Backbone as a ProteinNet text record, in pm:
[ID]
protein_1_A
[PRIMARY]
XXXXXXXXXXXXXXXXXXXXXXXXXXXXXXXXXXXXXXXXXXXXXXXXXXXXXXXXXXXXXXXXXXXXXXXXXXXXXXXXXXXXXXXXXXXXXXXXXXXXXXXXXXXXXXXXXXXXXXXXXXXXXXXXXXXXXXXXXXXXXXXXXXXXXXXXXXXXXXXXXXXXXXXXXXXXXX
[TERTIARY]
1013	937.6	1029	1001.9	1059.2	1029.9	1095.9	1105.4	1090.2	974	971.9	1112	1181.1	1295.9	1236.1	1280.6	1193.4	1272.7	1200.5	1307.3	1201.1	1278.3	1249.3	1228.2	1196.6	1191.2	1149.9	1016.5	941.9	1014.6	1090.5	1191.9	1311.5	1332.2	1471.3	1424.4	1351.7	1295.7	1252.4	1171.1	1202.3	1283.6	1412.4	1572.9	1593.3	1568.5	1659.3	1577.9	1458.5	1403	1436	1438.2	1506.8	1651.6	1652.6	1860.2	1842.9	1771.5	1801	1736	1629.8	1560.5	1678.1	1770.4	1844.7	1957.8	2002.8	2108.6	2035.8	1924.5	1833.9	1873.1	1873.3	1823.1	2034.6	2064.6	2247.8	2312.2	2289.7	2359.6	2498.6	2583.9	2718.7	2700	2736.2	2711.3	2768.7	2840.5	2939.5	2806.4	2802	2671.5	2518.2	2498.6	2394.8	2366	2489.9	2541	2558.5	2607.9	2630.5	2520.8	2410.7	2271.5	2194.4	2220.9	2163.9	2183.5	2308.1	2409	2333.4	2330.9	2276.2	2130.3	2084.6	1913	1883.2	1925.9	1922.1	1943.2	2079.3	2113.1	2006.8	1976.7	1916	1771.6	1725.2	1631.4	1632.9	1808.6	1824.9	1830.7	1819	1847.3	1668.2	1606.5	1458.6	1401.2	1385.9	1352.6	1181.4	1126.9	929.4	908.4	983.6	892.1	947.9	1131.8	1157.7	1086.3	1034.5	916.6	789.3	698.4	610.6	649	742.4	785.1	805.7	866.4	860.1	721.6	631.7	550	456.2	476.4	400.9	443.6	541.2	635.1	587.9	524.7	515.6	334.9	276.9	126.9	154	193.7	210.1	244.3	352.6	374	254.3	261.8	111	-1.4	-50	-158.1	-151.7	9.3	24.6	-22	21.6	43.7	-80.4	-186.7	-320.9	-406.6	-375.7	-451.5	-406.1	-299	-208	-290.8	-314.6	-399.9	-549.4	-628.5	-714.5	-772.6	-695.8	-721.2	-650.6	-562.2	-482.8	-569.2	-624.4	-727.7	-829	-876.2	-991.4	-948.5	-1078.7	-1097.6	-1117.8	-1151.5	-1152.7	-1009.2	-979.3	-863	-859.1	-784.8	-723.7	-569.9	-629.3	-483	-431	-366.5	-354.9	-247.7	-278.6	-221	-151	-80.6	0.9	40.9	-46.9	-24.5	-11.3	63.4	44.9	119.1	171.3	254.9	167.7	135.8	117.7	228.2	130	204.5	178	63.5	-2.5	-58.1	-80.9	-156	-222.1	-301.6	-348.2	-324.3	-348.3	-343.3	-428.1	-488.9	-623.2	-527	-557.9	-495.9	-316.5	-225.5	-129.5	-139.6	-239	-224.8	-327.2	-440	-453.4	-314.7	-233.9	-204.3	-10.9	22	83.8	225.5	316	372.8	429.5	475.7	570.8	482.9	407.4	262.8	366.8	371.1	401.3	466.7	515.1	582.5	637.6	561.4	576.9	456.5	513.4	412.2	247.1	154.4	17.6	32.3	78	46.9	104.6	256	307.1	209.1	171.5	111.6	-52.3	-105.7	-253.2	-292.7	-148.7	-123.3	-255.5	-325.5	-463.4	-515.2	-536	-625.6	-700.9	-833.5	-903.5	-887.1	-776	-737.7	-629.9	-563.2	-487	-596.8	-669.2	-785.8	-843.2	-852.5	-874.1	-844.5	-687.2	-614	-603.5	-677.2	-688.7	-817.6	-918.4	-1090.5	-1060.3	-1194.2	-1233	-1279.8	-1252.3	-1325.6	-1471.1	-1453.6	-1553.2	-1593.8	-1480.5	-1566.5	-1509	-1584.5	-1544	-1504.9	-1472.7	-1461.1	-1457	-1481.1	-1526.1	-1394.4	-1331.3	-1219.8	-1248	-1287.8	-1247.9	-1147.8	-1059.6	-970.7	-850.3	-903.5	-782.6	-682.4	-748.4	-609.7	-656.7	-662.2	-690	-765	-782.6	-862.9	-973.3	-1095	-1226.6	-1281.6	-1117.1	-1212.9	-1244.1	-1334.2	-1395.3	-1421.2	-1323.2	-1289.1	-1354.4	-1393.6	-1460.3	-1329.4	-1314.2	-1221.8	-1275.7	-1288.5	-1325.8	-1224.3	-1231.7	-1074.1	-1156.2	-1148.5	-1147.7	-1065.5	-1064.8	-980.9	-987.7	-935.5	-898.6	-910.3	-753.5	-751.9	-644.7	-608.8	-557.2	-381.4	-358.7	-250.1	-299.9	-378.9	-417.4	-545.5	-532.1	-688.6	-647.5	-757.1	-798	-864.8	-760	-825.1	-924.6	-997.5	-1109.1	-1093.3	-1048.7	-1073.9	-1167	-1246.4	-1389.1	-1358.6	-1380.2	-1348.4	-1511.1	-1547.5	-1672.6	-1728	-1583.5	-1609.2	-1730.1	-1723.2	-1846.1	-1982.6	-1991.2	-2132.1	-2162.4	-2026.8	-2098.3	-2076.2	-2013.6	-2026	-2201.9	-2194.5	-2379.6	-2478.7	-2479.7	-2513.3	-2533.1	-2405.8	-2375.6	-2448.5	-2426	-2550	-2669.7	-2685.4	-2880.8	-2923.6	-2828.8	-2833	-2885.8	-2777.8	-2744.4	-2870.3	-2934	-3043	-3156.2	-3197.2	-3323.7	-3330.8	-3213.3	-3156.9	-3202.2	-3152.5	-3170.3	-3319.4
-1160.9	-1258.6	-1377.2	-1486.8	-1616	-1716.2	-1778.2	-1789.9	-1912.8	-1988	-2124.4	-2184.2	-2334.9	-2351.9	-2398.7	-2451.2	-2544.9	-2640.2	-2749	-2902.2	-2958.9	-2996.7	-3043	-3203.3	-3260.7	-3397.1	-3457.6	-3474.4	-3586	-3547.3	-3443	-3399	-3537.2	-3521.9	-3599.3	-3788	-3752.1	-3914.1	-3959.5	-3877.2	-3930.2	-3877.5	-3830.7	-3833	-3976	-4027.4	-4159.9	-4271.2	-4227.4	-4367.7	-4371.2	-4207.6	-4202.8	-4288.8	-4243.2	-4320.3	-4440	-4553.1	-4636.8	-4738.9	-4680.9	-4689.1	-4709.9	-4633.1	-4619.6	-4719.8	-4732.6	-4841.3	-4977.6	-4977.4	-5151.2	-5142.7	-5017.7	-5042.2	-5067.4	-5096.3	-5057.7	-4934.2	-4871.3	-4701.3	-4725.4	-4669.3	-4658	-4587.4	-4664.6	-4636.6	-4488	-4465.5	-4298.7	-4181.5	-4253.9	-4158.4	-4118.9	-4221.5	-4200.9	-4151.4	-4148.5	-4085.4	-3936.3	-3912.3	-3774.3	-3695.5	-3768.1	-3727	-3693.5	-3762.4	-3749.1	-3645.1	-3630	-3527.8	-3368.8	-3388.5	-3244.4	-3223.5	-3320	-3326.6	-3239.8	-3350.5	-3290.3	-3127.8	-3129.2	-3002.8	-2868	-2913.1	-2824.2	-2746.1	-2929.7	-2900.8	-2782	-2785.1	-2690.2	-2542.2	-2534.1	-2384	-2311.3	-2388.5	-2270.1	-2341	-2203.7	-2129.6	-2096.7	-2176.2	-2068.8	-1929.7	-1932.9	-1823.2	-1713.4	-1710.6	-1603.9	-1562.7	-1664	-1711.2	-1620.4	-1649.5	-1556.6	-1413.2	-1362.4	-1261.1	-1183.2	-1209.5	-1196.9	-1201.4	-1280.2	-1277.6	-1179.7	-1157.5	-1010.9	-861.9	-885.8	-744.8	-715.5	-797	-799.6	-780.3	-845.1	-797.3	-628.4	-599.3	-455.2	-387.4	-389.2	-294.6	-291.8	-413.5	-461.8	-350.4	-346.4	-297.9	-114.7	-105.5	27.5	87.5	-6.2	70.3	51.7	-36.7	-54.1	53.3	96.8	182	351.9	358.6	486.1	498.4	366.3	367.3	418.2	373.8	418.7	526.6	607.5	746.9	832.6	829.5	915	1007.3	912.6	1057.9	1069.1	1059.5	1096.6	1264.9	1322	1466.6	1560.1	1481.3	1455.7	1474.7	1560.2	1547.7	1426	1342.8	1226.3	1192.1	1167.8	1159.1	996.9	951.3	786.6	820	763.4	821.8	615.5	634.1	528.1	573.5	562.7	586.1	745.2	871.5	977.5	1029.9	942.7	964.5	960	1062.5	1055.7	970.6	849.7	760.5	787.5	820.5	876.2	1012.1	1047.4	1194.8	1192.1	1221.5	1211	1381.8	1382.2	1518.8	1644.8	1601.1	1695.9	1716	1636	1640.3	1768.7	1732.6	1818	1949.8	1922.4	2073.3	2150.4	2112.4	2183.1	2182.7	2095.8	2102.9	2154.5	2135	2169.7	1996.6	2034.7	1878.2	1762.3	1883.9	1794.6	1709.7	1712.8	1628.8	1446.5	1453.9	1278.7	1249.1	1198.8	1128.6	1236.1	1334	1392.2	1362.5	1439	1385.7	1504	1420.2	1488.6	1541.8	1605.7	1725.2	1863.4	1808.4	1929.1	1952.2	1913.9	1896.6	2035	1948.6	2004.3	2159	2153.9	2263.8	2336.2	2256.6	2363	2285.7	2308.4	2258.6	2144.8	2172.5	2036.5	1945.2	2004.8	1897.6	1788.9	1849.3	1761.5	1662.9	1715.8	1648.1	1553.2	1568.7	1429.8	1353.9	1347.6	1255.3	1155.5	1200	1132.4	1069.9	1099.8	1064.9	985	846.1	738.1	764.8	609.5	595.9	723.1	754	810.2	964.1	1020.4	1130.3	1255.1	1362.8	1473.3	1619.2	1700.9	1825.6	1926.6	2009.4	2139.3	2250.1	2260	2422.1	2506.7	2613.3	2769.3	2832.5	2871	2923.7	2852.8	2699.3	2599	2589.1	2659.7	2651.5	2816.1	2933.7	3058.5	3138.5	3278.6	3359.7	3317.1	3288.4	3274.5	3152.8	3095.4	2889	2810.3	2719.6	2613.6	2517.1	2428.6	2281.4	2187.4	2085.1	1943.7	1783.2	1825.8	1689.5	1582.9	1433.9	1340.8	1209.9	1125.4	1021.4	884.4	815.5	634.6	569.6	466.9	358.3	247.5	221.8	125.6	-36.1	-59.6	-184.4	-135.5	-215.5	-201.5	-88	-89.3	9.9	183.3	182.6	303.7	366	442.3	545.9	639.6	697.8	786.7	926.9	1030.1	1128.3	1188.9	1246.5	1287.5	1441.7	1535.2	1721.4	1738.9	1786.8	1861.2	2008.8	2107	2206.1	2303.1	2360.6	2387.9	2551.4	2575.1	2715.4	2795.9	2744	2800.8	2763	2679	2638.8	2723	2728.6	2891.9	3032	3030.8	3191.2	3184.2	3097.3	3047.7	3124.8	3072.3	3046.9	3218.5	3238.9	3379.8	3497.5	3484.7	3552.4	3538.6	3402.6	3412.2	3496.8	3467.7	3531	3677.3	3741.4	3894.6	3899.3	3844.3	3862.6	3854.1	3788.4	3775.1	3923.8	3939.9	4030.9	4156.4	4208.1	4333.9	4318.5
1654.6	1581.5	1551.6	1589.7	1593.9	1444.7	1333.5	1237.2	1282.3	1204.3	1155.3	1071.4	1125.9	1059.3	987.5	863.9	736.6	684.1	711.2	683.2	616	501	394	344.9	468.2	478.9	396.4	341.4	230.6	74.6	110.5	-79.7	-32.8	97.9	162.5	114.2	146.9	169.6	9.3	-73.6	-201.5	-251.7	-211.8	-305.7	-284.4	-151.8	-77.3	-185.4	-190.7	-257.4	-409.8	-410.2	-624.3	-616	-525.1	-496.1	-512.2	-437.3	-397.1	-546.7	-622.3	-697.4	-813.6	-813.7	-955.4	-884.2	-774.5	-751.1	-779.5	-770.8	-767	-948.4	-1029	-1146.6	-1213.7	-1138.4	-1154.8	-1180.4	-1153.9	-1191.1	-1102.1	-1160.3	-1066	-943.7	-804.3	-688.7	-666.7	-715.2	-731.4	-781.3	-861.7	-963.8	-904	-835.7	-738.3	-646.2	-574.6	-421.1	-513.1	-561	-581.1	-665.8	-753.8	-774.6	-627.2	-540	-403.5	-321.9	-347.7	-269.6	-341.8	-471.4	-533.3	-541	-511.1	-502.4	-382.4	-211.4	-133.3	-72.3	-142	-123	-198.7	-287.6	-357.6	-241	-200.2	-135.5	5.6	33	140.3	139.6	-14.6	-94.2	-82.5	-146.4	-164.4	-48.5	34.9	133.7	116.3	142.8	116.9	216.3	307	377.2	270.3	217.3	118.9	15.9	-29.3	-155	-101.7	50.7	102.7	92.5	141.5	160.8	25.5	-73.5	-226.3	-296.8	-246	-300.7	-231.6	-96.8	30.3	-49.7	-78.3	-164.4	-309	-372.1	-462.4	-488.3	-386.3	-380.2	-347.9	-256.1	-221.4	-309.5	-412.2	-495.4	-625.2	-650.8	-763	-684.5	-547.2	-462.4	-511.4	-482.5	-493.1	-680.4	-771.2	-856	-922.7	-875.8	-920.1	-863.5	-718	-677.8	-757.4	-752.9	-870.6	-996.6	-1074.2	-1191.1	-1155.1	-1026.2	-1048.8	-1026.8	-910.6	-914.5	-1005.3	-1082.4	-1101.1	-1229	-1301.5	-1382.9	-1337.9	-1189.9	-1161.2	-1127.9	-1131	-1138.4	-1011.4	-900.2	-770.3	-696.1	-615.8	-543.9	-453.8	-500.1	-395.1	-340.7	-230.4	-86.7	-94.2	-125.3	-38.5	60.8	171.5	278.2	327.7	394.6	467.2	583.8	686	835.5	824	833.4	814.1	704.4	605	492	399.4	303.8	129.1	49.6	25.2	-78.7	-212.7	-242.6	-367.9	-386	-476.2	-466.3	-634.3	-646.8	-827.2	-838.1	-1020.8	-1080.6	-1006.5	-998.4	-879.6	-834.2	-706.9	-573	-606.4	-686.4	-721.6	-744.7	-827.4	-856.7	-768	-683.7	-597.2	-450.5	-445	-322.7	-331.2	-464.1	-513.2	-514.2	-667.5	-745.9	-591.3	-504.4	-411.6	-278.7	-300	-181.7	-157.6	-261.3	-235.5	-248.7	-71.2	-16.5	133.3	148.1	191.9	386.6	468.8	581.6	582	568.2	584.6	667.2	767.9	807	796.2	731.7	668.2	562.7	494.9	344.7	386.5	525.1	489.3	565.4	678.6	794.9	826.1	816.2	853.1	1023.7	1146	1267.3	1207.8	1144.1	1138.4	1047.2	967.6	874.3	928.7	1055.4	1164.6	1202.6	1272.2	1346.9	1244.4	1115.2	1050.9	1047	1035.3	1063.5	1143.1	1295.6	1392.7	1368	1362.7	1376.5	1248.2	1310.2	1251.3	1109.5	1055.4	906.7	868.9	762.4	698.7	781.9	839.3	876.6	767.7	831.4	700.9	834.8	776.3	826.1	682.7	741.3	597.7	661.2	572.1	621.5	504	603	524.1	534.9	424.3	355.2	364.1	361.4	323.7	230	88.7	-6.6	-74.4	14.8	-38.4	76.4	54.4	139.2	137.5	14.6	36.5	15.7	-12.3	-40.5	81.7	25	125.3	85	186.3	138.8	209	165.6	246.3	249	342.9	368.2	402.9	318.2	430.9	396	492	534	469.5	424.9	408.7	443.2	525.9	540.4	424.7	348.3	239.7	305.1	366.9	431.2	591.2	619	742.7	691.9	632.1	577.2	503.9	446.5	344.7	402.3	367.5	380.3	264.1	183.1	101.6	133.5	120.6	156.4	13.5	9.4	-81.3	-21.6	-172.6	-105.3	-212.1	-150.9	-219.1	-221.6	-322.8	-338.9	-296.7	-199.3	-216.9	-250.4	-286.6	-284.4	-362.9	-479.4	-628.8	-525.1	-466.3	-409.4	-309.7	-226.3	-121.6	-196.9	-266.3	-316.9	-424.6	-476.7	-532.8	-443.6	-296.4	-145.5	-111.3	-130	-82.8	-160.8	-285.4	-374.1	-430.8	-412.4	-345.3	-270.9	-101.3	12.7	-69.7	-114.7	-131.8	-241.2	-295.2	-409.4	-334.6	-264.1	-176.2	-42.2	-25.8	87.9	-13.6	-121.7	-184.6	-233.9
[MASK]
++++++++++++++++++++++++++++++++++++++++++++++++++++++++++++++++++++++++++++++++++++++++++++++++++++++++++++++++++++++++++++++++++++++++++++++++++++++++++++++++++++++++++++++

């Protein structure tokens, strides 16, 4: 990637005219030249793209710690994921998946087949695993893409709803 140089011309051009402005008005020719000398220079010091870049770094971390605030007491297990890295993880999300999730790589984290396969497949899909975090639980995974960096994983716990399921079954059955 090739860097725009940045010349600071119209700062250059009204130093020259502040200069020339204070010699018309008599200022000691010494005094002027060297107001000029530190004007200019100054102008060679701040840098904008550093300024962009500071200010790119600084949306991102602001991004990060706004999105931290808003899941983090939700009740809902949530993933923020960064390409296949857990950047975030809320209280849910921990204590079902256990404290060390974040920062760690999603697929060590979820080691289950279709919870790999989520990873790969597009915005908004889901997959359901049985006995994802236990012998008889059943989990609903589904992925969001946020913006071009993040996606949100969402774990649905579905177990109480099929064992519900399961003893209907067994009540209608007897």
């Amino acid at each position: 990637m090739t860097r725009k140089r940045y010349h600071p011309w119209p700062g250059v051009i009204l130093a020259i005219t502040g200069t020339a402005a204070m010699l018309l008005a008599g200022t000691n020719p010494w005094l002027a030249f060297g107001i000029l000398l530190v004007w200019v220079g100054s102008l060679w010091l701040f840098r904008p793209e550093t300024v962009a870049i500071e200010i790119e770094r600084e949306a991102e971390s602001t991004s990060r710690e706004v999105m931290e605030h808003v899941i983090e007491p939700l009740g809902v297990p949530l993933i923020l994921l960064e390409g296949e890295r857990i950047v975030l993880a809320n209280k849910a999300a921990r204590a079902a998946l256990g404290e060390h999730i974040t920062g760690q790589d999603a697929r060590i984290v979820l080691r289950h087949p279709d919870a790999m396969r989520l990873l790969e497949i597009g915005d908004g899909e889901s997959v359901t695993i049985a006995g994802f975090a236990g012998g008889r639980s059943l989990w609903q995974l589904t992925r969001r893409q946020i913006d071009a960096r993040f996606w949100l994983m969402e774990l649905l716990d579905r177990t109480s709803e099929a064992d519900v399921s399961r003893a209907h079954t067994d009540f209608v059955a007897n």
